[in-house]
Amino acid sequence: MSDNNEITVTGMILASTPVGENDRRLVLLTRERGRITTFANGARRPTSHLLAATNPFSYGTFDLYEGRSSYTLRRADISEYFEKVASDLDCVLYGSFFLEVADYYGKEGLDESDRLLLLYATMKAMTARKIPLTLVKEIYLLRTTVLNGDWPDAFSCTSCGKKEGLTHFSFAKHGALCKDCAGKFGDAIPVSPDCLYALRYVESAEIGRLYSFVLSRPVEEEFTSIVEGYRKRNSGHTFKSEEFLQFPGAK
């Protein structure tokens, strides 16, 4: 076993499932290798040094042995367990959804540092509880579209290219419309200046500053309608964990 096969990655555990009697299979989103799967041998034993370091939401550095077809976890240095997320039912429900989204879109072998940073900032926003979890969700989803390279254009008219006088949004045209073009598209809906500003901010701000604003209830509902409408039209994937967000307690 050569030391050349050992690597250290920084990441977060997206999923942890039992394997056999004592092992765990982990899915990690890492800065250096993207989304990878690793096995933690003996991690379920009460005396294992990996016992507390193999839970979802755990963020830190992981020492891995790289085999021909899989990774094996040797050591873990967890800098953030996000205990406040794991101990709050609402945060667990939303957090599980965020992990599933990152798991679905994360790619192996690519630089996923921005996706990891977004996930980390989202967990921090949940623990701070300065803005509603419903808004955290929509901000996370909209910025995810940016990372995926398929986001709605909130900066110019998607029909004529005009940057001023944007008054409507079209899902068919993937973005904003000016008042002169809005009548050409049957699905065009009005968009308020506050909502348009929020869309622009989420699409362009530094990830660490994403969760620094709140919206009035009407504007948040408008923002949510556009983000969810765009997602429904452009993504046919259904996330299992999202079903639990419909429960009365998840808010």
PDB file of C-alpha atoms in Angstrom:
ATOM      1  CA  MET A   1       0.000   0.000   0.000  1.00  0.00           C
ATOM      2  CA  SER A   2       1.749   3.152  -1.210  1.00  0.00           C
ATOM      3  CA  ASP A   3       1.468   6.564   0.384  1.00  0.00           C
ATOM      4  CA  ASN A   4       0.915   7.836  -3.139  1.00  0.00           C
ATOM      5  CA  ASN A   5      -2.565   6.380  -2.932  1.00  0.00           C
ATOM      6  CA  GLU A   6      -3.497   8.522   0.073  1.00  0.00           C
ATOM      7  CA  ILE A   7      -5.192  11.862  -0.497  1.00  0.00           C
ATOM      8  CA  THR A   8      -6.691  14.512   1.757  1.00  0.00           C
ATOM      9  CA  VAL A   9      -9.888  16.264   0.716  1.00  0.00           C
ATOM     10  CA  THR A  10     -12.065  18.963   2.254  1.00  0.00           C
ATOM     11  CA  GLY A  11     -15.769  18.331   2.111  1.00  0.00           C
ATOM     12  CA  MET A  12     -19.137  17.576   3.665  1.00  0.00           C
ATOM     13  CA  ILE A  13     -20.902  14.265   4.163  1.00  0.00           C
ATOM     14  CA  LEU A  14     -24.039  14.176   2.026  1.00  0.00           C
ATOM     15  CA  ALA A  15     -25.182  10.663   2.893  1.00  0.00           C
ATOM     16  CA  SER A  16     -24.180   7.872   5.266  1.00  0.00           C
ATOM     17  CA  THR A  17     -25.631   4.369   4.963  1.00  0.00           C
ATOM     18  CA  PRO A  18     -24.849   1.134   6.827  1.00  0.00           C
ATOM     19  CA  VAL A  19     -22.934  -1.572   4.986  1.00  0.00           C
ATOM     20  CA  GLY A  20     -22.533  -5.048   6.440  1.00  0.00           C
ATOM     21  CA  GLU A  21     -22.287  -5.350  10.217  1.00  0.00           C
ATOM     22  CA  ASN A  22     -19.889  -2.533  11.063  1.00  0.00           C
ATOM     23  CA  ASP A  23     -19.118  -0.405   8.019  1.00  0.00           C
ATOM     24  CA  ARG A  24     -20.585   2.701   6.427  1.00  0.00           C
ATOM     25  CA  ARG A  25     -20.829   3.952   2.864  1.00  0.00           C
ATOM     26  CA  LEU A  26     -20.399   7.710   2.654  1.00  0.00           C
ATOM     27  CA  VAL A  27     -21.108  10.169  -0.118  1.00  0.00           C
ATOM     28  CA  LEU A  28     -18.899  13.247   0.144  1.00  0.00           C
ATOM     29  CA  LEU A  29     -19.018  16.535  -1.705  1.00  0.00           C
ATOM     30  CA  THR A  30     -15.385  17.604  -1.845  1.00  0.00           C
ATOM     31  CA  ARG A  31     -13.546  20.662  -3.009  1.00  0.00           C
ATOM     32  CA  GLU A  32     -10.850  18.697  -4.804  1.00  0.00           C
ATOM     33  CA  ARG A  33     -12.612  15.637  -6.281  1.00  0.00           C
ATOM     34  CA  GLY A  34     -16.254  16.685  -6.496  1.00  0.00           C
ATOM     35  CA  ARG A  35     -18.842  14.134  -5.416  1.00  0.00           C
ATOM     36  CA  ILE A  36     -17.232  10.864  -4.355  1.00  0.00           C
ATOM     37  CA  THR A  37     -18.165   7.669  -2.542  1.00  0.00           C
ATOM     38  CA  THR A  38     -15.971   6.265   0.209  1.00  0.00           C
ATOM     39  CA  PHE A  39     -16.221   3.383   2.644  1.00  0.00           C
ATOM     40  CA  ALA A  40     -15.587   3.762   6.368  1.00  0.00           C
ATOM     41  CA  ASN A  41     -14.626   0.315   7.592  1.00  0.00           C
ATOM     42  CA  GLY A  42     -15.645  -0.418  11.174  1.00  0.00           C
ATOM     43  CA  ALA A  43     -17.220   3.032  11.599  1.00  0.00           C
ATOM     44  CA  ARG A  44     -20.300   1.604  13.320  1.00  0.00           C
ATOM     45  CA  ARG A  45     -18.324  -0.038  16.092  1.00  0.00           C
ATOM     46  CA  PRO A  46     -18.760   1.821  19.424  1.00  0.00           C
ATOM     47  CA  THR A  47     -14.990   2.056  19.825  1.00  0.00           C
ATOM     48  CA  SER A  48     -14.267   3.291  16.294  1.00  0.00           C
ATOM     49  CA  HIS A  49     -12.486   6.633  15.943  1.00  0.00           C
ATOM     50  CA  LEU A  50     -14.714   7.207  12.892  1.00  0.00           C
ATOM     51  CA  LEU A  51     -18.006   6.730  14.738  1.00  0.00           C
ATOM     52  CA  ALA A  52     -18.757  10.431  15.281  1.00  0.00           C
ATOM     53  CA  ALA A  53     -17.170  11.544  12.031  1.00  0.00           C
ATOM     54  CA  THR A  54     -19.429   9.732   9.589  1.00  0.00           C
ATOM     55  CA  ASN A  55     -22.749  11.520  10.060  1.00  0.00           C
ATOM     56  CA  PRO A  56     -24.474  13.679   7.418  1.00  0.00           C
ATOM     57  CA  PHE A  57     -23.812  17.444   7.649  1.00  0.00           C
ATOM     58  CA  SER A  58     -20.288  16.828   9.008  1.00  0.00           C
ATOM     59  CA  TYR A  59     -17.760  19.174   7.392  1.00  0.00           C
ATOM     60  CA  GLY A  60     -14.000  18.876   7.580  1.00  0.00           C
ATOM     61  CA  THR A  61     -10.976  17.160   6.063  1.00  0.00           C
ATOM     62  CA  PHE A  62     -10.917  13.490   5.189  1.00  0.00           C
ATOM     63  CA  ASP A  63      -7.869  11.301   4.644  1.00  0.00           C
ATOM     64  CA  LEU A  64      -8.703   8.697   2.030  1.00  0.00           C
ATOM     65  CA  TYR A  65      -7.000   5.720   0.458  1.00  0.00           C
ATOM     66  CA  GLU A  66      -7.695   5.705  -3.258  1.00  0.00           C
ATOM     67  CA  GLY A  67      -8.221   2.207  -4.606  1.00  0.00           C
ATOM     68  CA  ARG A  68      -8.900   1.144  -8.166  1.00  0.00           C
ATOM     69  CA  SER A  69     -12.641   1.592  -7.965  1.00  0.00           C
ATOM     70  CA  SER A  70     -13.404   3.236  -4.614  1.00  0.00           C
ATOM     71  CA  TYR A  71     -12.053   5.243  -1.697  1.00  0.00           C
ATOM     72  CA  THR A  72     -11.537   4.114   1.880  1.00  0.00           C
ATOM     73  CA  LEU A  73     -11.733   6.559   4.767  1.00  0.00           C
ATOM     74  CA  ARG A  74      -8.713   6.418   7.053  1.00  0.00           C
ATOM     75  CA  ARG A  75      -9.067   9.521   9.221  1.00  0.00           C
ATOM     76  CA  ALA A  76     -11.404  12.481   9.554  1.00  0.00           C
ATOM     77  CA  ASP A  77     -10.898  15.870  11.147  1.00  0.00           C
ATOM     78  CA  ILE A  78     -14.384  17.374  11.504  1.00  0.00           C
ATOM     79  CA  SER A  79     -14.358  21.136  12.001  1.00  0.00           C
ATOM     80  CA  GLU A  80     -18.146  21.595  11.932  1.00  0.00           C
ATOM     81  CA  TYR A  81     -20.756  19.007  12.873  1.00  0.00           C
ATOM     82  CA  PHE A  82     -23.653  21.466  12.514  1.00  0.00           C
ATOM     83  CA  GLU A  83     -25.232  20.174  15.719  1.00  0.00           C
ATOM     84  CA  LYS A  84     -27.886  22.909  15.627  1.00  0.00           C
ATOM     85  CA  VAL A  85     -29.054  21.609  12.276  1.00  0.00           C
ATOM     86  CA  ALA A  86     -29.079  17.980  13.405  1.00  0.00           C
ATOM     87  CA  SER A  87     -30.996  18.791  16.610  1.00  0.00           C
ATOM     88  CA  ASP A  88     -33.760  20.910  15.047  1.00  0.00           C
ATOM     89  CA  LEU A  89     -36.483  18.998  13.181  1.00  0.00           C
ATOM     90  CA  ASP A  90     -37.215  21.805  10.717  1.00  0.00           C
ATOM     91  CA  CYS A  91     -33.507  22.213   9.974  1.00  0.00           C
ATOM     92  CA  VAL A  92     -33.107  18.454   9.544  1.00  0.00           C
ATOM     93  CA  LEU A  93     -35.928  18.404   6.992  1.00  0.00           C
ATOM     94  CA  TYR A  94     -34.565  21.321   5.007  1.00  0.00           C
ATOM     95  CA  GLY A  95     -30.962  20.261   5.483  1.00  0.00           C
ATOM     96  CA  SER A  96     -31.688  16.780   4.155  1.00  0.00           C
ATOM     97  CA  PHE A  97     -33.211  18.369   1.067  1.00  0.00           C
ATOM     98  CA  PHE A  98     -30.151  20.552   0.525  1.00  0.00           C
ATOM     99  CA  LEU A  99     -27.853  17.538   0.849  1.00  0.00           C
ATOM    100  CA  GLU A 100     -29.954  15.579  -1.654  1.00  0.00           C
ATOM    101  CA  VAL A 101     -29.822  18.426  -4.169  1.00  0.00           C
ATOM    102  CA  ALA A 102     -26.032  18.641  -3.821  1.00  0.00           C
ATOM    103  CA  ASP A 103     -25.795  14.861  -4.156  1.00  0.00           C
ATOM    104  CA  TYR A 104     -27.856  14.895  -7.349  1.00  0.00           C
ATOM    105  CA  TYR A 105     -26.035  17.748  -9.086  1.00  0.00           C
ATOM    106  CA  GLY A 106     -22.526  17.171  -7.752  1.00  0.00           C
ATOM    107  CA  LYS A 107     -20.146  15.658 -10.287  1.00  0.00           C
ATOM    108  CA  GLU A 108     -17.174  13.394  -9.669  1.00  0.00           C
ATOM    109  CA  GLY A 109     -13.785  14.589 -10.835  1.00  0.00           C
ATOM    110  CA  LEU A 110     -14.795  18.239 -11.213  1.00  0.00           C
ATOM    111  CA  ASP A 111     -14.018  21.329  -9.165  1.00  0.00           C
ATOM    112  CA  GLU A 112     -17.031  21.602  -6.878  1.00  0.00           C
ATOM    113  CA  SER A 113     -15.581  24.201  -4.517  1.00  0.00           C
ATOM    114  CA  ASP A 114     -18.420  26.671  -5.185  1.00  0.00           C
ATOM    115  CA  ARG A 115     -21.090  24.012  -4.658  1.00  0.00           C
ATOM    116  CA  LEU A 116     -19.423  23.013  -1.399  1.00  0.00           C
ATOM    117  CA  LEU A 117     -19.178  26.651  -0.311  1.00  0.00           C
ATOM    118  CA  LEU A 118     -22.863  27.166  -1.131  1.00  0.00           C
ATOM    119  CA  LEU A 119     -23.821  24.139   0.936  1.00  0.00           C
ATOM    120  CA  TYR A 120     -21.684  25.292   3.854  1.00  0.00           C
ATOM    121  CA  ALA A 121     -23.115  28.837   3.721  1.00  0.00           C
ATOM    122  CA  THR A 122     -26.631  27.395   3.591  1.00  0.00           C
ATOM    123  CA  MET A 123     -26.057  25.319   6.719  1.00  0.00           C
ATOM    124  CA  LYS A 124     -24.708  28.402   8.462  1.00  0.00           C
ATOM    125  CA  ALA A 125     -27.790  30.370   7.422  1.00  0.00           C
ATOM    126  CA  MET A 126     -30.059  27.690   8.869  1.00  0.00           C
ATOM    127  CA  THR A 127     -28.295  27.709  12.220  1.00  0.00           C
ATOM    128  CA  ALA A 128     -28.415  31.524  12.368  1.00  0.00           C
ATOM    129  CA  ARG A 129     -32.196  31.506  11.666  1.00  0.00           C
ATOM    130  CA  LYS A 130     -32.116  35.186  10.672  1.00  0.00           C
ATOM    131  CA  ILE A 131     -34.209  34.564   7.578  1.00  0.00           C
ATOM    132  CA  PRO A 132     -37.065  32.075   7.046  1.00  0.00           C
ATOM    133  CA  LEU A 133     -36.108  28.553   6.027  1.00  0.00           C
ATOM    134  CA  THR A 134     -38.536  28.877   3.136  1.00  0.00           C
ATOM    135  CA  LEU A 135     -36.442  31.743   1.759  1.00  0.00           C
ATOM    136  CA  VAL A 136     -33.200  29.879   2.450  1.00  0.00           C
ATOM    137  CA  LYS A 137     -34.527  27.077   0.257  1.00  0.00           C
ATOM    138  CA  GLU A 138     -35.351  29.294  -2.711  1.00  0.00           C
ATOM    139  CA  ILE A 139     -32.039  31.166  -2.506  1.00  0.00           C
ATOM    140  CA  TYR A 140     -30.203  27.839  -2.435  1.00  0.00           C
ATOM    141  CA  LEU A 141     -32.141  26.504  -5.414  1.00  0.00           C
ATOM    142  CA  LEU A 142     -31.660  29.634  -7.501  1.00  0.00           C
ATOM    143  CA  ARG A 143     -27.922  29.779  -6.861  1.00  0.00           C
ATOM    144  CA  THR A 144     -27.730  26.064  -7.679  1.00  0.00           C
ATOM    145  CA  THR A 145     -29.054  26.860 -11.155  1.00  0.00           C
ATOM    146  CA  VAL A 146     -26.158  29.297 -11.545  1.00  0.00           C
ATOM    147  CA  LEU A 147     -23.664  26.594 -10.581  1.00  0.00           C
ATOM    148  CA  ASN A 148     -25.344  24.249 -13.054  1.00  0.00           C
ATOM    149  CA  GLY A 149     -24.988  26.832 -15.827  1.00  0.00           C
ATOM    150  CA  ASP A 150     -28.702  27.141 -16.533  1.00  0.00           C
ATOM    151  CA  TRP A 151     -30.106  30.111 -14.638  1.00  0.00           C
ATOM    152  CA  PRO A 152     -32.860  32.605 -15.515  1.00  0.00           C
ATOM    153  CA  ASP A 153     -31.592  35.911 -16.889  1.00  0.00           C
ATOM    154  CA  ALA A 154     -32.732  38.686 -14.549  1.00  0.00           C
ATOM    155  CA  PHE A 155     -30.411  41.342 -15.958  1.00  0.00           C
ATOM    156  CA  SER A 156     -31.711  41.929 -19.478  1.00  0.00           C
ATOM    157  CA  CYS A 157     -34.742  41.309 -21.652  1.00  0.00           C
ATOM    158  CA  THR A 158     -34.421  37.796 -22.992  1.00  0.00           C
ATOM    159  CA  SER A 159     -36.261  38.822 -26.130  1.00  0.00           C
ATOM    160  CA  CYS A 160     -34.599  42.076 -27.258  1.00  0.00           C
ATOM    161  CA  GLY A 161     -31.631  42.384 -24.885  1.00  0.00           C
ATOM    162  CA  LYS A 162     -32.728  45.688 -23.357  1.00  0.00           C
ATOM    163  CA  LYS A 163     -31.437  46.190 -19.811  1.00  0.00           C
ATOM    164  CA  GLU A 164     -33.906  48.858 -18.708  1.00  0.00           C
ATOM    165  CA  GLY A 165     -37.646  48.757 -18.146  1.00  0.00           C
ATOM    166  CA  LEU A 166     -37.841  45.076 -17.213  1.00  0.00           C
ATOM    167  CA  THR A 167     -41.372  44.448 -15.984  1.00  0.00           C
ATOM    168  CA  HIS A 168     -42.202  40.792 -16.648  1.00  0.00           C
ATOM    169  CA  PHE A 169     -40.764  37.288 -16.436  1.00  0.00           C
ATOM    170  CA  SER A 170     -41.199  34.448 -18.919  1.00  0.00           C
ATOM    171  CA  PHE A 171     -40.414  30.807 -18.144  1.00  0.00           C
ATOM    172  CA  ALA A 172     -40.460  30.018 -21.859  1.00  0.00           C
ATOM    173  CA  LYS A 173     -37.815  32.680 -22.522  1.00  0.00           C
ATOM    174  CA  HIS A 174     -35.798  31.792 -19.395  1.00  0.00           C
ATOM    175  CA  GLY A 175     -35.821  35.226 -17.857  1.00  0.00           C
ATOM    176  CA  ALA A 176     -36.981  38.801 -17.704  1.00  0.00           C
ATOM    177  CA  LEU A 177     -38.835  40.759 -20.384  1.00  0.00           C
ATOM    178  CA  CYS A 178     -39.132  44.465 -20.987  1.00  0.00           C
ATOM    179  CA  LYS A 179     -42.556  46.095 -21.136  1.00  0.00           C
ATOM    180  CA  ASP A 180     -42.384  46.274 -24.943  1.00  0.00           C
ATOM    181  CA  CYS A 181     -41.753  42.526 -25.338  1.00  0.00           C
ATOM    182  CA  ALA A 182     -43.958  41.185 -22.564  1.00  0.00           C
ATOM    183  CA  GLY A 183     -47.069  41.084 -24.750  1.00  0.00           C
ATOM    184  CA  LYS A 184     -45.402  38.724 -27.211  1.00  0.00           C
ATOM    185  CA  PHE A 185     -45.320  35.831 -24.762  1.00  0.00           C
ATOM    186  CA  GLY A 186     -48.405  34.233 -23.293  1.00  0.00           C
ATOM    187  CA  ASP A 187     -46.693  33.005 -20.119  1.00  0.00           C
ATOM    188  CA  ALA A 188     -45.262  36.422 -19.185  1.00  0.00           C
ATOM    189  CA  ILE A 189     -46.038  37.382 -15.585  1.00  0.00           C
ATOM    190  CA  PRO A 190     -45.418  40.738 -13.894  1.00  0.00           C
ATOM    191  CA  VAL A 191     -42.280  40.996 -11.778  1.00  0.00           C
ATOM    192  CA  SER A 192     -41.825  43.725  -9.186  1.00  0.00           C
ATOM    193  CA  PRO A 193     -38.600  45.758  -8.920  1.00  0.00           C
ATOM    194  CA  ASP A 194     -37.927  44.264  -5.462  1.00  0.00           C
ATOM    195  CA  CYS A 195     -38.265  40.713  -6.737  1.00  0.00           C
ATOM    196  CA  LEU A 196     -36.116  41.469  -9.771  1.00  0.00           C
ATOM    197  CA  TYR A 197     -33.437  42.902  -7.502  1.00  0.00           C
ATOM    198  CA  ALA A 198     -33.552  39.787  -5.303  1.00  0.00           C
ATOM    199  CA  LEU A 199     -33.152  37.542  -8.350  1.00  0.00           C
ATOM    200  CA  ARG A 200     -30.166  39.558  -9.521  1.00  0.00           C
ATOM    201  CA  TYR A 201     -28.572  39.584  -6.095  1.00  0.00           C
ATOM    202  CA  VAL A 202     -28.812  35.817  -5.596  1.00  0.00           C
ATOM    203  CA  GLU A 203     -27.447  35.148  -9.062  1.00  0.00           C
ATOM    204  CA  SER A 204     -24.408  37.417  -8.717  1.00  0.00           C
ATOM    205  CA  ALA A 205     -23.481  38.013  -5.060  1.00  0.00           C
ATOM    206  CA  GLU A 206     -20.554  36.368  -3.308  1.00  0.00           C
ATOM    207  CA  ILE A 207     -21.748  33.057  -1.899  1.00  0.00           C
ATOM    208  CA  GLY A 208     -20.779  34.057   1.621  1.00  0.00           C
ATOM    209  CA  ARG A 209     -23.155  37.033   1.434  1.00  0.00           C
ATOM    210  CA  LEU A 210     -26.158  35.303  -0.124  1.00  0.00           C
ATOM    211  CA  TYR A 211     -28.201  34.948   3.036  1.00  0.00           C
ATOM    212  CA  SER A 212     -27.993  38.560   4.123  1.00  0.00           C
ATOM    213  CA  PHE A 213     -31.452  39.866   3.236  1.00  0.00           C
ATOM    214  CA  VAL A 214     -35.104  39.316   3.969  1.00  0.00           C
ATOM    215  CA  LEU A 215     -38.144  39.971   1.815  1.00  0.00           C
ATOM    216  CA  SER A 216     -41.632  41.102   2.647  1.00  0.00           C
ATOM    217  CA  ARG A 217     -44.166  38.299   2.495  1.00  0.00           C
ATOM    218  CA  PRO A 218     -45.632  39.380  -0.884  1.00  0.00           C
ATOM    219  CA  VAL A 219     -42.168  39.692  -2.469  1.00  0.00           C
ATOM    220  CA  GLU A 220     -41.011  36.379  -1.004  1.00  0.00           C
ATOM    221  CA  GLU A 221     -44.099  34.691  -2.453  1.00  0.00           C
ATOM    222  CA  GLU A 222     -43.349  36.289  -5.831  1.00  0.00           C
ATOM    223  CA  PHE A 223     -39.680  35.261  -5.629  1.00  0.00           C
ATOM    224  CA  THR A 224     -40.671  31.707  -4.696  1.00  0.00           C
ATOM    225  CA  SER A 225     -43.193  31.506  -7.522  1.00  0.00           C
ATOM    226  CA  ILE A 226     -40.543  32.421 -10.090  1.00  0.00           C
ATOM    227  CA  VAL A 227     -37.819  30.134  -8.715  1.00  0.00           C
ATOM    228  CA  GLU A 228     -40.171  27.164  -8.379  1.00  0.00           C
ATOM    229  CA  GLY A 229     -41.846  27.830 -11.720  1.00  0.00           C
ATOM    230  CA  TYR A 230     -38.486  27.965 -13.452  1.00  0.00           C
ATOM    231  CA  ARG A 231     -37.377  24.764 -11.720  1.00  0.00           C
ATOM    232  CA  LYS A 232     -40.583  22.942 -12.658  1.00  0.00           C
ATOM    233  CA  ARG A 233     -40.190  23.868 -16.311  1.00  0.00           C
ATOM    234  CA  ASN A 234     -36.478  23.096 -16.595  1.00  0.00           C
ATOM    235  CA  SER A 235     -35.980  20.123 -14.289  1.00  0.00           C
ATOM    236  CA  GLY A 236     -38.119  17.010 -14.240  1.00  0.00           C
ATOM    237  CA  HIS A 237     -36.326  15.525 -11.245  1.00  0.00           C
ATOM    238  CA  THR A 238     -38.237  14.920  -8.017  1.00  0.00           C
ATOM    239  CA  PHE A 239     -36.367  14.965  -4.713  1.00  0.00           C
ATOM    240  CA  LYS A 240     -37.703  12.507  -2.148  1.00  0.00           C
ATOM    241  CA  SER A 241     -36.757  14.650   0.845  1.00  0.00           C
ATOM    242  CA  GLU A 242     -38.783  17.583  -0.502  1.00  0.00           C
ATOM    243  CA  GLU A 243     -42.012  15.719   0.243  1.00  0.00           C
ATOM    244  CA  PHE A 244     -41.383  16.175   3.972  1.00  0.00           C
ATOM    245  CA  LEU A 245     -41.185  19.958   3.573  1.00  0.00           C
ATOM    246  CA  GLN A 246     -44.936  19.952   3.021  1.00  0.00           C
ATOM    247  CA  PHE A 247     -45.512  19.011   6.653  1.00  0.00           C
ATOM    248  CA  PRO A 248     -47.029  21.797   8.811  1.00  0.00           C
ATOM    249  CA  GLY A 249     -43.982  21.870  11.079  1.00  0.00           C
ATOM    250  CA  ALA A 250     -41.511  22.558   8.262  1.00  0.00           C
ATOM    251  CA  LYS A 251     -41.248  26.302   7.837  1.00  0.00           C
TER     252      LYS A 251
END
